[in-house]
Structures are given as structure tokens and as C-alpha cells.
N, CA and C of each residue as an Amber inpcrd file, in Angstrom:
protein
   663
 143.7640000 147.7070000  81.9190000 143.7030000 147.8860000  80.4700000
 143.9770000 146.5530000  79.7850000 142.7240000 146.1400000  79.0350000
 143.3880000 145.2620000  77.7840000 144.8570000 145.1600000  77.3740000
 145.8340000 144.2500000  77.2100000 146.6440000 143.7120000  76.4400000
 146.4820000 142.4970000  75.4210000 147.1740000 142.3800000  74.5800000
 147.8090000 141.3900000  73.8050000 149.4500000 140.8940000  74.5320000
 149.6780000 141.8860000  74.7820000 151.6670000 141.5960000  75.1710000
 151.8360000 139.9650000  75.8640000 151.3560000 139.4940000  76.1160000
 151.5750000 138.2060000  76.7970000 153.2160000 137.6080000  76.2710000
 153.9500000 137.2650000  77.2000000 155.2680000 136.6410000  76.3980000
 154.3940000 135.1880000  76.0000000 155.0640000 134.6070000  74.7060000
 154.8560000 133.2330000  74.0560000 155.0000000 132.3570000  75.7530000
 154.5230000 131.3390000  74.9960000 154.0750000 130.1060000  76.5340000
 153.5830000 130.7520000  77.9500000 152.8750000 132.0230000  78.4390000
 152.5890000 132.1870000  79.4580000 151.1240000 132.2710000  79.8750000
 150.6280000 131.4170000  80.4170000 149.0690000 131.1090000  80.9840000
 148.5060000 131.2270000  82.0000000 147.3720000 131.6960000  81.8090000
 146.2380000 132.0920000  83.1840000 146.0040000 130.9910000  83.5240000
 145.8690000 130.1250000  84.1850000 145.3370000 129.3000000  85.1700000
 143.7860000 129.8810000  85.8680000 142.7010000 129.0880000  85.5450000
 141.2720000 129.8120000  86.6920000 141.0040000 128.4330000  87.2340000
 140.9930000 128.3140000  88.2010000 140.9560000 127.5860000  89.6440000
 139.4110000 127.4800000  90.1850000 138.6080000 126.5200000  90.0810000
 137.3790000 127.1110000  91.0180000 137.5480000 126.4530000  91.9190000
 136.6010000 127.3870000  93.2420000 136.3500000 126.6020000  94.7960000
 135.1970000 126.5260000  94.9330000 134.8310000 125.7520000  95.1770000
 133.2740000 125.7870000  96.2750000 133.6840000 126.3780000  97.5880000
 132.8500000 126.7480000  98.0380000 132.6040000 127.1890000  99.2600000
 132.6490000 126.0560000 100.3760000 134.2100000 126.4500000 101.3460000
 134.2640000 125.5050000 102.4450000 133.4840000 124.3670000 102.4780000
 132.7000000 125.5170000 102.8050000 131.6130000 123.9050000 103.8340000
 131.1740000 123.2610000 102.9110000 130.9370000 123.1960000 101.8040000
 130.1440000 122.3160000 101.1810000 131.1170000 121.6310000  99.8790000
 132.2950000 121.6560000 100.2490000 133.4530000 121.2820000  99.1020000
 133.8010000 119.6480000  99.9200000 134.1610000 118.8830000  98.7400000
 134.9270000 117.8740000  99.4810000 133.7270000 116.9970000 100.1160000
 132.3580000 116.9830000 100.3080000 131.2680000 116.2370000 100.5370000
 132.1370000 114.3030000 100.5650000 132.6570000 113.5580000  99.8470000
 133.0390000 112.4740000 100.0080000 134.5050000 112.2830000 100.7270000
 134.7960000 113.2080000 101.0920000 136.0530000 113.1790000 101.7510000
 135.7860000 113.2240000 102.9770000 134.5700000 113.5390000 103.5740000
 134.1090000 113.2100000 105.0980000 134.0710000 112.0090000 105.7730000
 133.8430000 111.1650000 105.0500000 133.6160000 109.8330000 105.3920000
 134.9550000 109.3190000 105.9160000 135.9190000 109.6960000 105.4260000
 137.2580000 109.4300000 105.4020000 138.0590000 110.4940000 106.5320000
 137.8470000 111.5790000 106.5680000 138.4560000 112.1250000 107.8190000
 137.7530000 113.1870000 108.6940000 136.3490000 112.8270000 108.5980000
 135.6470000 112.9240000 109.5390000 134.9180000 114.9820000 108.7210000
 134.2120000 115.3080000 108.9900000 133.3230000 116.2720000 108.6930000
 133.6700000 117.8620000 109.4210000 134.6200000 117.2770000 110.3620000
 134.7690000 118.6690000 110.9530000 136.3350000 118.7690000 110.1440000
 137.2800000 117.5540000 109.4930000 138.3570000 118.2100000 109.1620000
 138.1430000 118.1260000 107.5290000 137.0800000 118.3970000 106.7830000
 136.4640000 118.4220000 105.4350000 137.0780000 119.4470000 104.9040000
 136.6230000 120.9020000 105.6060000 136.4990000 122.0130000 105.0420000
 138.1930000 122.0970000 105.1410000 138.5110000 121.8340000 105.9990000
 140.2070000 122.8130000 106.3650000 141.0200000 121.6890000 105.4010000
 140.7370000 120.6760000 104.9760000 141.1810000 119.9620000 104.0340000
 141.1350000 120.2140000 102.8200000 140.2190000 120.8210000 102.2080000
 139.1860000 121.6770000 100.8870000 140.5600000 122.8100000 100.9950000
 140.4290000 123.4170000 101.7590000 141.2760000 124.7000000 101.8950000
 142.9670000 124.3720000 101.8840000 143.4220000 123.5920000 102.3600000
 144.8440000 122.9500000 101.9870000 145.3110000 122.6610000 100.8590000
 144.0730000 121.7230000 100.0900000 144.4300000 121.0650000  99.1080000
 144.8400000 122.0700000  97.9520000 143.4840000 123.3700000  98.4170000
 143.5780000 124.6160000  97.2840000 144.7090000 125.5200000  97.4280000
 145.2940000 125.5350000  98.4940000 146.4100000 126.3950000  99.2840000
 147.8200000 125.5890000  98.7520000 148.0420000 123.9630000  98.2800000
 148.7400000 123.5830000  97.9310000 149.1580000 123.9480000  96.5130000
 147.8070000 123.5070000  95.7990000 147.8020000 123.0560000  93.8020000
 148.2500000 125.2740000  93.5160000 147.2900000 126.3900000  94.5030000
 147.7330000 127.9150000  93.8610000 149.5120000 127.9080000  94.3940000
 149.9870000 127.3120000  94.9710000 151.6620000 127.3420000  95.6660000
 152.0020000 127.2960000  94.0610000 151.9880000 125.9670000  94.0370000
 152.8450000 124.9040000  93.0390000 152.5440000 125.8330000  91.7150000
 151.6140000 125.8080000  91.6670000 151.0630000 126.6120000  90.1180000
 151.7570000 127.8690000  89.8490000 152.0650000 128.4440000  90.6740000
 152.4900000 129.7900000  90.9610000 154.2020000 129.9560000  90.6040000
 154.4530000 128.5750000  91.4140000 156.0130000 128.6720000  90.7130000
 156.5160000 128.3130000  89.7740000 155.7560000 127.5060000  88.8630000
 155.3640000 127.2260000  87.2820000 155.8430000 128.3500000  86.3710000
 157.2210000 128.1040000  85.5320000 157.6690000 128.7960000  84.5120000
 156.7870000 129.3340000  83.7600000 155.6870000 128.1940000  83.3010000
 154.4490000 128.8710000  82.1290000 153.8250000 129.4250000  82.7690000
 153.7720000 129.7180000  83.8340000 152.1540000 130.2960000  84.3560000
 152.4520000 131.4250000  84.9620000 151.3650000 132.4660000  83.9730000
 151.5120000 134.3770000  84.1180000 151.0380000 134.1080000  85.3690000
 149.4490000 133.9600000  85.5590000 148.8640000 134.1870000  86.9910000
 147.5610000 133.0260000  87.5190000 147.6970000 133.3760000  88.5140000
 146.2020000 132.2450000  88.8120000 144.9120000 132.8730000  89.0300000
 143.6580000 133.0160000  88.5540000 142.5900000 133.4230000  89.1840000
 141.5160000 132.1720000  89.6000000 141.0010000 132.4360000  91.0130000
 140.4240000 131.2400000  91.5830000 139.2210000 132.3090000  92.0210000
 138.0880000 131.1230000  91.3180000 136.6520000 131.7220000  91.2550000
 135.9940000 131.2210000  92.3950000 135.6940000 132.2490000  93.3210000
 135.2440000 131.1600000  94.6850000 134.5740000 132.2870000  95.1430000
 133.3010000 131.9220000  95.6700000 132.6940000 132.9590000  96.8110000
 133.0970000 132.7070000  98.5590000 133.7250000 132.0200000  98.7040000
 134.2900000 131.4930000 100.6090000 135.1520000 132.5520000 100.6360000
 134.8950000 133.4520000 101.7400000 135.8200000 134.6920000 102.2140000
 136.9240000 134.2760000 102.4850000 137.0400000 133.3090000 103.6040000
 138.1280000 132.5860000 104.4030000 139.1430000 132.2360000 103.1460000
 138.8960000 130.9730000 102.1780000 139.6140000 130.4900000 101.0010000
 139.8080000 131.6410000 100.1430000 139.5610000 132.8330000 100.0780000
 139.8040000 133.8240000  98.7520000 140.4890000 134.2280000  99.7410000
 140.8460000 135.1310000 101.2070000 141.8950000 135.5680000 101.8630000
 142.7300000 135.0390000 101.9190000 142.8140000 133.4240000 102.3170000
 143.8470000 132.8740000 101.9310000 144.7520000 132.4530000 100.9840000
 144.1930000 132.1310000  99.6570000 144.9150000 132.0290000  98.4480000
 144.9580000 133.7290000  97.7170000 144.5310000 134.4340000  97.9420000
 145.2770000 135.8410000  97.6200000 146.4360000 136.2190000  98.4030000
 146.4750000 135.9320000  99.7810000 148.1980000 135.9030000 100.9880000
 149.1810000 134.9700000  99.6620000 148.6400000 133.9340000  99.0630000
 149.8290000 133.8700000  98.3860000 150.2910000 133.9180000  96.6210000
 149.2360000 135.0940000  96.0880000 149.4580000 135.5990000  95.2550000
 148.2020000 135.3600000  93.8240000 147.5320000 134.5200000  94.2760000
 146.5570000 134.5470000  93.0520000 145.5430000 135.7470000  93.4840000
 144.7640000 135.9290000  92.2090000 143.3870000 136.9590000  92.1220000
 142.2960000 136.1620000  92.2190000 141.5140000 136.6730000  92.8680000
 139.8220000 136.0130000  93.4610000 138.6010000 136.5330000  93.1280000
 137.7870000 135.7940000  92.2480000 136.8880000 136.6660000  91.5590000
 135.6950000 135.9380000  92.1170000 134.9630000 136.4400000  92.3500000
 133.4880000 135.9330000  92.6350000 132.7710000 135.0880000  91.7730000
 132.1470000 133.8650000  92.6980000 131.6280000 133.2130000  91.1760000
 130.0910000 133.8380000  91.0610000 129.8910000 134.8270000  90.3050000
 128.7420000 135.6830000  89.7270000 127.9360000 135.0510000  89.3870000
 127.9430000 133.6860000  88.9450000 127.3020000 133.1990000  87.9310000
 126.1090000 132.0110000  88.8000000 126.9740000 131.4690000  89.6150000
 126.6300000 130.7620000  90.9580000 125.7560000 130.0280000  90.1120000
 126.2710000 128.8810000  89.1230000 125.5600000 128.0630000  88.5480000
 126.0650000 126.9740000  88.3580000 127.2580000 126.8140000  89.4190000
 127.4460000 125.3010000  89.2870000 128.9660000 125.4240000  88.4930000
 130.2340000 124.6130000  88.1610000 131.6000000 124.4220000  88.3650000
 131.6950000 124.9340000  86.8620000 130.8850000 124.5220000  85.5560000
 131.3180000 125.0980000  84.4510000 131.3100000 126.3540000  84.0500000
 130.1560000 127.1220000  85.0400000 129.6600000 128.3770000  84.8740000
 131.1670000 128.8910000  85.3640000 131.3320000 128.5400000  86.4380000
 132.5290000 129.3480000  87.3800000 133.2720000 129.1950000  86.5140000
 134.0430000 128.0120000  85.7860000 135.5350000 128.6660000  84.9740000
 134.4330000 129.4780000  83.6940000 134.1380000 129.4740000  82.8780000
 133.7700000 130.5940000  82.4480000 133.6950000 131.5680000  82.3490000
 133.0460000 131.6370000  83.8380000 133.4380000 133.1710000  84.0370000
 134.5890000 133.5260000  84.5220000 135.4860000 133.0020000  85.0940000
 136.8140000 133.2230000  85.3800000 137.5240000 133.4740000  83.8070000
 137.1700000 132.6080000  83.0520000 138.0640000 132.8480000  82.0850000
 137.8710000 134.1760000  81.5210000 136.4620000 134.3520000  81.3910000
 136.1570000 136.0630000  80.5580000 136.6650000 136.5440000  81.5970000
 136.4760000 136.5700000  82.7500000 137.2650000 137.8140000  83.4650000
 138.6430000 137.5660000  82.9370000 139.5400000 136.9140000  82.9010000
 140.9420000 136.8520000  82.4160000 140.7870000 137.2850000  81.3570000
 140.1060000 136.7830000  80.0750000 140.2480000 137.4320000  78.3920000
 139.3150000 138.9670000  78.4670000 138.7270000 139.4620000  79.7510000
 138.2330000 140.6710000  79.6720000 139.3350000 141.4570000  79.8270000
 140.3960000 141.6750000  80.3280000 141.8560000 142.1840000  80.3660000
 142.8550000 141.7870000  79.5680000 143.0230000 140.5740000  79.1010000
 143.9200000 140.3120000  77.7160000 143.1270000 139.5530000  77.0430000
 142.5200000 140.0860000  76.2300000 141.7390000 138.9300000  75.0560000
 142.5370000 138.0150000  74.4250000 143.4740000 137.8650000  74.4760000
 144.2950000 136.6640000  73.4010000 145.3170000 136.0240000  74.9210000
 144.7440000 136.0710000  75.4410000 145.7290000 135.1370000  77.0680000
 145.0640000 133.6820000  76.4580000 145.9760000 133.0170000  76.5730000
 145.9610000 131.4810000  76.9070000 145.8230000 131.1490000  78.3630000
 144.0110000 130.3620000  78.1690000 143.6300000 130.0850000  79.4890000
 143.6350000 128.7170000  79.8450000 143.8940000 127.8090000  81.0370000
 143.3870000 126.6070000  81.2820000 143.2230000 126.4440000  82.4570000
 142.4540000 125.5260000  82.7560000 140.9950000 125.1860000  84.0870000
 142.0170000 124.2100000  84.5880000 142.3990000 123.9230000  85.9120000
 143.0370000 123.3610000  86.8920000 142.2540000 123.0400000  88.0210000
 141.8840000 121.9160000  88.0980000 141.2820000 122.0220000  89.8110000
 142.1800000 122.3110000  90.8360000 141.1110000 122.3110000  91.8620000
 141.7170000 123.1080000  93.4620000 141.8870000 122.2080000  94.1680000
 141.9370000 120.6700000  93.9280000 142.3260000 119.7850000  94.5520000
 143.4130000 118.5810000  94.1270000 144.8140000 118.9970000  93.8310000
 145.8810000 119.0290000  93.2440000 147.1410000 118.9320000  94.4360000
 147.1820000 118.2490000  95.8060000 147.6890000 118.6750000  96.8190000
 149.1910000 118.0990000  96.7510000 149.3360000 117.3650000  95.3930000
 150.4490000 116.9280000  95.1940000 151.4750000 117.7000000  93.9470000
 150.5320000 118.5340000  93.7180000 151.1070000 118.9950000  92.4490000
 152.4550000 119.3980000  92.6490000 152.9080000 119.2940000  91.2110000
 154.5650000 119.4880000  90.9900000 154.4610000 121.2670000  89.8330000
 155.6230000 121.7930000  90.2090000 155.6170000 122.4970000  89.1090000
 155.9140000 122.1970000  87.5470000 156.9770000 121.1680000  87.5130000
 157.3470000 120.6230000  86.7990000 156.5330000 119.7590000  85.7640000
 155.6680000 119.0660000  86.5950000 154.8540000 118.1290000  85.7730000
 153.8870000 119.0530000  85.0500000 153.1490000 119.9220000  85.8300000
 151.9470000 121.2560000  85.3620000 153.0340000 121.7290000  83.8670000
 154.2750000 121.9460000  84.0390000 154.8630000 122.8260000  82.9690000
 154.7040000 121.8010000  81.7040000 154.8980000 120.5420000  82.1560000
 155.2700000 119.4100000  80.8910000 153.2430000 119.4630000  79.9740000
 152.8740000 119.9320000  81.0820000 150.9980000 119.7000000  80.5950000
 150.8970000 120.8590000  79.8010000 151.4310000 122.0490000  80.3910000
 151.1440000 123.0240000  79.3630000 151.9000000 123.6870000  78.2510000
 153.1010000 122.7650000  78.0990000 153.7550000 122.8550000  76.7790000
 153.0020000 121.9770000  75.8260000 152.5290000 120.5570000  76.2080000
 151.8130000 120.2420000  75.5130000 150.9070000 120.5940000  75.3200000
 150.0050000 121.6220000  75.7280000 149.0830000 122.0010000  75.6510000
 149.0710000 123.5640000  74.3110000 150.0840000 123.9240000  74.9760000
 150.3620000 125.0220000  73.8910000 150.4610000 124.6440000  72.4070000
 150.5960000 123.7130000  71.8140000 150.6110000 123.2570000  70.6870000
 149.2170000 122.6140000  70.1270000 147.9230000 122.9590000  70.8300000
 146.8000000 122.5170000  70.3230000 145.7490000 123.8540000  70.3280000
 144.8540000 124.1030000  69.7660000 143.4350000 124.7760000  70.6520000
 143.2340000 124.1120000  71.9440000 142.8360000 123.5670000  71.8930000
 142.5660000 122.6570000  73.0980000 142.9640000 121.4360000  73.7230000
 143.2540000 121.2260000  74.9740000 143.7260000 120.1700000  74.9190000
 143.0770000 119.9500000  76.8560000 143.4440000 118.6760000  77.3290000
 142.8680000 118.2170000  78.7240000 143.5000000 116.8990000  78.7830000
 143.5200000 117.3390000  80.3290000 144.5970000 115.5930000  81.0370000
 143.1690000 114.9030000  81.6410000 143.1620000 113.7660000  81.5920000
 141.8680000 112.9090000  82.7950000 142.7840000 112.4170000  83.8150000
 141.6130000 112.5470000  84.8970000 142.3990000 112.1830000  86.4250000
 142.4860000 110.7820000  86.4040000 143.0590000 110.6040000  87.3560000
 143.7810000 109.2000000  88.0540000 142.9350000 108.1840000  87.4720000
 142.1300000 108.2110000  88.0120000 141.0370000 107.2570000  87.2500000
 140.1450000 107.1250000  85.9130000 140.7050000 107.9250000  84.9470000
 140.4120000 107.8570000  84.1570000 138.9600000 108.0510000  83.4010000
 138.1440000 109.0180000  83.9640000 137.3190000 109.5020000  83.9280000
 136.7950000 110.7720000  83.9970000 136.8730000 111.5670000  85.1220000
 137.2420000 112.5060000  84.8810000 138.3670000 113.4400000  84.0690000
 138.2550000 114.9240000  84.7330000 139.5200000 115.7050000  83.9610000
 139.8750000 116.5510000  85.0250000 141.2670000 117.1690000  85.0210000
 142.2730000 117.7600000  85.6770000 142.3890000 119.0210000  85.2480000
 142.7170000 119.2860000  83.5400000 142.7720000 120.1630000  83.4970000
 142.3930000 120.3120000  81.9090000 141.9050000 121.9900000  81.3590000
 141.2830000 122.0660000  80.2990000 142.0180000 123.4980000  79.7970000
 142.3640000 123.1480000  78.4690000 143.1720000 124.5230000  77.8040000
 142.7400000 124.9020000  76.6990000 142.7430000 126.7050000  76.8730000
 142.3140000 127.4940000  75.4490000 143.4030000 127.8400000  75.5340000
 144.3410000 128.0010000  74.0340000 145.3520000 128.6350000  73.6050000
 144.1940000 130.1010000  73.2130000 145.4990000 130.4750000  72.6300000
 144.8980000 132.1200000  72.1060000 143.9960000 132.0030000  71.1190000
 143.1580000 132.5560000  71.3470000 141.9850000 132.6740000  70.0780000
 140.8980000 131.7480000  70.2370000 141.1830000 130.6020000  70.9530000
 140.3490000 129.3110000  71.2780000 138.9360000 129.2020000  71.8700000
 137.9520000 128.6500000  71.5650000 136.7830000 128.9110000  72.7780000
 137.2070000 127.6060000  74.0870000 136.7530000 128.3590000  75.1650000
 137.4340000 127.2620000  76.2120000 136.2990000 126.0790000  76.2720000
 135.1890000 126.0210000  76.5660000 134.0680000 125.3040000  76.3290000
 134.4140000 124.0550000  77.5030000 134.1800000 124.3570000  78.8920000
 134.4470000 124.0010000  80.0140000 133.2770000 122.4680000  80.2330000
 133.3340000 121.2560000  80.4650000 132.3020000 120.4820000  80.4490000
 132.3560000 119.3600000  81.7320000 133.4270000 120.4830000  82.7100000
 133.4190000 118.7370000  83.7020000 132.4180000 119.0240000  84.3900000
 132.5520000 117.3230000  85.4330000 131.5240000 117.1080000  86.3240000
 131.1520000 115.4880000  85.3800000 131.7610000 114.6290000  86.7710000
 131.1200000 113.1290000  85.7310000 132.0750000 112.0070000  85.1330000
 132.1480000 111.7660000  83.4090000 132.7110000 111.4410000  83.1050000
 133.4270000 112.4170000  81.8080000 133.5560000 113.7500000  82.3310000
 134.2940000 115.0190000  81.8960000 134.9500000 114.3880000  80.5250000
 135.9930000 113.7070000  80.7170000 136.7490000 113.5330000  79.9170000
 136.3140000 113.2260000  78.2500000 135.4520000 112.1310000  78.5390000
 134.5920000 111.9680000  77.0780000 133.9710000 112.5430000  76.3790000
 133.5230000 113.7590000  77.4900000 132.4870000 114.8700000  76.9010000
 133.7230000 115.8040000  76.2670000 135.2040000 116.3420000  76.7820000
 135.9440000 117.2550000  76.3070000 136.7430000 116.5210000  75.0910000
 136.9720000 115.3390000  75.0530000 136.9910000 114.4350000  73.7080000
 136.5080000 114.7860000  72.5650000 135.1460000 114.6490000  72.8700000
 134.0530000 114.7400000  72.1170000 133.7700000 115.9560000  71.3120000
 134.5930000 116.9940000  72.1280000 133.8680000 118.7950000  71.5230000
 135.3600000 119.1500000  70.8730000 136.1220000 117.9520000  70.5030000
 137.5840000 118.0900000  69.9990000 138.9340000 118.7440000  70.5430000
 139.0230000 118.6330000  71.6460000 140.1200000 118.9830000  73.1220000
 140.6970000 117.5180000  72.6570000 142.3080000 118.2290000  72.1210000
 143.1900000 117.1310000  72.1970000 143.7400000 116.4460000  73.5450000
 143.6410000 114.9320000  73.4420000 143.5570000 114.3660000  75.0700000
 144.9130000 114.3340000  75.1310000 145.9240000 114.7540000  76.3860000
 147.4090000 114.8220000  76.6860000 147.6140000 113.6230000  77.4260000
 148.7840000 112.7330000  76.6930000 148.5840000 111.1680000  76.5660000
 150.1200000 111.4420000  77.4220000 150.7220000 112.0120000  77.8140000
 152.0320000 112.0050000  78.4100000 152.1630000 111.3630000  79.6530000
 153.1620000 110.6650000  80.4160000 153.9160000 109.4410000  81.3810000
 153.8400000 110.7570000  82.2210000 153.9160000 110.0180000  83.2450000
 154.9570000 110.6740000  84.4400000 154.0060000 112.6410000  85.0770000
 152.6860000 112.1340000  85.0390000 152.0460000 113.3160000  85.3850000
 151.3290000 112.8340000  86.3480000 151.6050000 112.5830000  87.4150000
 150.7460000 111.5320000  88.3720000 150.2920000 112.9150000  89.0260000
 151.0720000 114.0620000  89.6390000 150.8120000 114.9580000  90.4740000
 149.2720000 115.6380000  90.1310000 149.3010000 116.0850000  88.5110000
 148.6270000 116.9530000  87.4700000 147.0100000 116.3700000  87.8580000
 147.3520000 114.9210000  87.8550000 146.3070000 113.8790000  87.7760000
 145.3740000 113.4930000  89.1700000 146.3300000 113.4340000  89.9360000
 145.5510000 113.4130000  90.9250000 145.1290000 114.1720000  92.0560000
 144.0070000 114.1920000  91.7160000 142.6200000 114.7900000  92.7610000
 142.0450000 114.2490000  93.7440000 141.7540000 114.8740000  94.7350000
 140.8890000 114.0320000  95.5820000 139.8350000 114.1210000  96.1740000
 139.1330000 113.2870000  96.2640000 137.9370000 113.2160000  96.5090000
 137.4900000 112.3720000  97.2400000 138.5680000 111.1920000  97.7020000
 137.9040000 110.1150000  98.3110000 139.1860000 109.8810000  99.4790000
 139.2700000 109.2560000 100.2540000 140.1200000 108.5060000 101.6910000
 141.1120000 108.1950000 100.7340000 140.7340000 107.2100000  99.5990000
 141.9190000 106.5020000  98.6610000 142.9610000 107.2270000  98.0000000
 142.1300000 108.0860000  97.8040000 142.5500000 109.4270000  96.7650000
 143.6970000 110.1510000  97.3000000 143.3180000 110.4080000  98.6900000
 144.3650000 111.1660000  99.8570000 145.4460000 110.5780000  99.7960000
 145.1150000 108.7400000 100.1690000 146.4420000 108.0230000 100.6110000
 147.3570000 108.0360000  99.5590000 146.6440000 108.2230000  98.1290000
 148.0240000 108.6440000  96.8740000 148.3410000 109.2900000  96.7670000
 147.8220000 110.9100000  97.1700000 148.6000000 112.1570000  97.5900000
 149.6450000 112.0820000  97.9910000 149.1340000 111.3090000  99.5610000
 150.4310000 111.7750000 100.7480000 151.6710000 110.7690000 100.0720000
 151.4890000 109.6870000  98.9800000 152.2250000 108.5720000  98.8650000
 153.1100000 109.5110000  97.5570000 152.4980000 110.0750000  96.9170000
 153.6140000 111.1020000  96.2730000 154.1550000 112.3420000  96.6520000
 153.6850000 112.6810000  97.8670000 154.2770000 114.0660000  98.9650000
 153.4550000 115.1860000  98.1450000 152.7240000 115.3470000  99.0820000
 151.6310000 116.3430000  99.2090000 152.4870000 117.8030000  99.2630000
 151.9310000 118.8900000  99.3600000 152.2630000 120.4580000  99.6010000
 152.9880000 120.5810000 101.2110000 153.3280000 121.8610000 101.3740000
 153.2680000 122.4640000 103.1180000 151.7840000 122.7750000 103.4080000
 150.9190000 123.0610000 102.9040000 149.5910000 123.1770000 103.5860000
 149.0390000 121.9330000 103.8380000 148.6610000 121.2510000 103.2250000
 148.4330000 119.5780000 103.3380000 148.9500000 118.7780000 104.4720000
 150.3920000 118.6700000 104.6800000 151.5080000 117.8240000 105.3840000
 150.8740000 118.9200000 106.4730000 151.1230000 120.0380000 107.2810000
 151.1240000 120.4600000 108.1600000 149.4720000 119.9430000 109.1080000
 148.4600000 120.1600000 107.7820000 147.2970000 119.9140000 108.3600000
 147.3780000 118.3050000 108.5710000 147.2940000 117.2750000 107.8360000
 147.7160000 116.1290000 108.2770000 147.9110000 115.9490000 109.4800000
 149.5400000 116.1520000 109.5420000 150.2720000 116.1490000 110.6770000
 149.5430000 116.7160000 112.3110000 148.1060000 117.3370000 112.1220000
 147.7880000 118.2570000 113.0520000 146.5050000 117.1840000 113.4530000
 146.0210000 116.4480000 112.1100000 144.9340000 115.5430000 112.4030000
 145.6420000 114.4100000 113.0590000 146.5610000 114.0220000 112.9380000
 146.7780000 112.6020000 113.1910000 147.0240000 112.2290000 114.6430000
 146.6280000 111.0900000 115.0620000 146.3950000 110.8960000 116.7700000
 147.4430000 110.8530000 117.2420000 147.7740000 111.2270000 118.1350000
 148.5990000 111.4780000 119.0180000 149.5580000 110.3460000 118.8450000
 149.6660000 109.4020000 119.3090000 150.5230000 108.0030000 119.1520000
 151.1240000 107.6390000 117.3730000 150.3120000 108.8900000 116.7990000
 151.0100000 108.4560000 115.7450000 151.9410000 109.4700000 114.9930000
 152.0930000 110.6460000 115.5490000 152.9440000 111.3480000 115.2470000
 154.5810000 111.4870000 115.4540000
């Protein structure tokens, strides 16, 4: 059933995945093609942990059609909706989000990627207090180009635009940009070998560290 009841500051989070095998495409190069996918799946198994124990955050829904990745991030508490729309990463939060405002129309929603393996709860909370004080608002990743994460307060249209140089485009459609220190976790994503080594250099999740730890050669464990 529809609600309104939401307590003040509490947010849906919608998460999308690609599907295993084909997630994480530049991260092969870097640790090889057979440990791509189970890396894809860590990283997402890390950012739904962290998110989850997040004061602001009611619930997570992660829009993914991969059986394997929706069994697994439902074992630890988010909802898994099919991406219906199967049109590519903006379609998916979209529709994640109407599925969330199809059960509470006035939920405050925001778009988080699934590759977050450092995330903090803490830092996510500092993003979405600031966030609560705009219609819209979005962090850009590490590099300053992309985006991390994208917020509808209540009443807001979410108007989802990554892929690229995200950030300029959510600028642009008037998403206040969250200019705050000390969000390195929030921020960084990965996508590349480099990307990883700043993960693990700010301490990655238990799904992450374990898989790591499982890749690494023998002599170096």
C-alpha cells in the first residue's frame, strides 16, 4: 500500500547493476576477465552493506536483471527489481525510482552506484543531509566528471542523466552540485586498475578485501 508516513530525512537509495558478465568491461585489463564479474559483484555487495547501515537510509532497491547479484544483495537486505526497461543505466534508475514512488509517492529518492567498495556510512549520511535541503542535488566522482550520486527530495522529478561527463549534464538540468571535503568513499568508483588501488588505499568492504585477498598470488599473501 501507498504511504506518505516516511520519518523526515529517510531515503530510498536505487542502485543499478548490469549484469555480471558484462559489468566492469575496463576493469579486465587490470585483473584479468575471469576475476571481472566476481569483482562487479563485491564491489555491489560492499556500497548495499554500507548503505544499509546509513542512519538516513529507509531501504535500498537495486535494479538488476543477474540472478546470481539480485540473490546475493537481497541475503543482505535490499529489494531487487528487474530492469523492465532494459534500455540502458538511466532507464534503470527510473524505473527503480517509480517502483519506489509507486509505494510511497512522496519518498525521497537518490541514485548511488554499485561500485562504491569503499563506502563509509558516515560519509553517504553527510551527502544526504546535504542533499535533503535541495530538490536536487549530486556528488561527481573522483575525477571529476562523472557522478556518484543523484537526489529527488519529496515532490522532485529525479531526471537521471549519467553515463560520460554526467556531472555537467545534472548541473545543467539544475541539481545542486554537493561541494563538501572529506567524501572520498561517496566518490569513488571504479572502473579502472587505478581506481581499485584507491579503494583498497582507503579500505575497501568485507566482500572486496576477502575477494582480493583470494586473487592475490600466493607469495603475496
Amino acid at each position: 500500500m501507498a504511504t506518505n508516513t516516511d520519518p523526515p530525512g529517510a531515503w530510498s537509495l536505487v542502485v543499478p547493476l548490469k549484469p555480471l558478465a558484462r559489468a566492469k568491461s575496463r576493469l579486465g585489463r587490470a585483473a584479468g576477465e575471469a576475476a571481472r564479474p566476481r569483482l562487479a559483484l563485491a564491489f555491489a555487495q560492499d556500497t548495499v552493506a554500507a548503505a544499509l547501515t546509513c542512519a538516513r537510509v529507509r531501504d535500498v532497491v537495486v535494479v538488476t536483471d543477474d540472478v546470481a547479484a539480485g540473490r546475493a544483495l537481497s541475503a543482505l537486505g535490499a529489494r531487487i527489481v528487474a530492469d523492465a526497461p532494459g534500455a540502458g543505466l538511466n532507464a534503470a534508475l527510473a524505473h527503480g525510482a517509480r517502483q519506489v514512488r509507486g509505494r510511497r509517492p512522496a519518498a525521497s529518492v537518490a541514485a548511488l552506484n554499485a561500485d562504491l567498495p569503499a563506502l563509509r556510512a558516515g560519509e553517504l549520511a553527510r551527502v544526504l543531509d546535504f542533499a535533503s535541503a535541495f530538490p536536487r542535488a549530486f556528488l561527481r566522482d573522483a575525477a571529476g566528471i562523472g557522478t556518484t550520486f543523484l537526489s529527488a527530495a519529496r515532490g522532485a522529478e529525479f531526471r537521471p542523466a549519467f553515463g560520460g561527463p554526467s556531472a555537467a549534464r545534472h548541473l545543467a538540468t539544475g541539481a545542486v552540485e554537493i561541494t563538501l571535503s572529506g567524501l572520498d568513499s561517496v566518490r569513488g568508483d571504479v572502473d579502472t586498475g587505478e581506481d581499485l588501488r584507491a579503494a583498497l588505499a582507503l579500505g575497501v568492504g568485507a566482500h572486496t578485501a576477502r575477494l582480493m585477498a583470494a586473487l592475490a598470488p600466493a607469495g603475496d599473501r
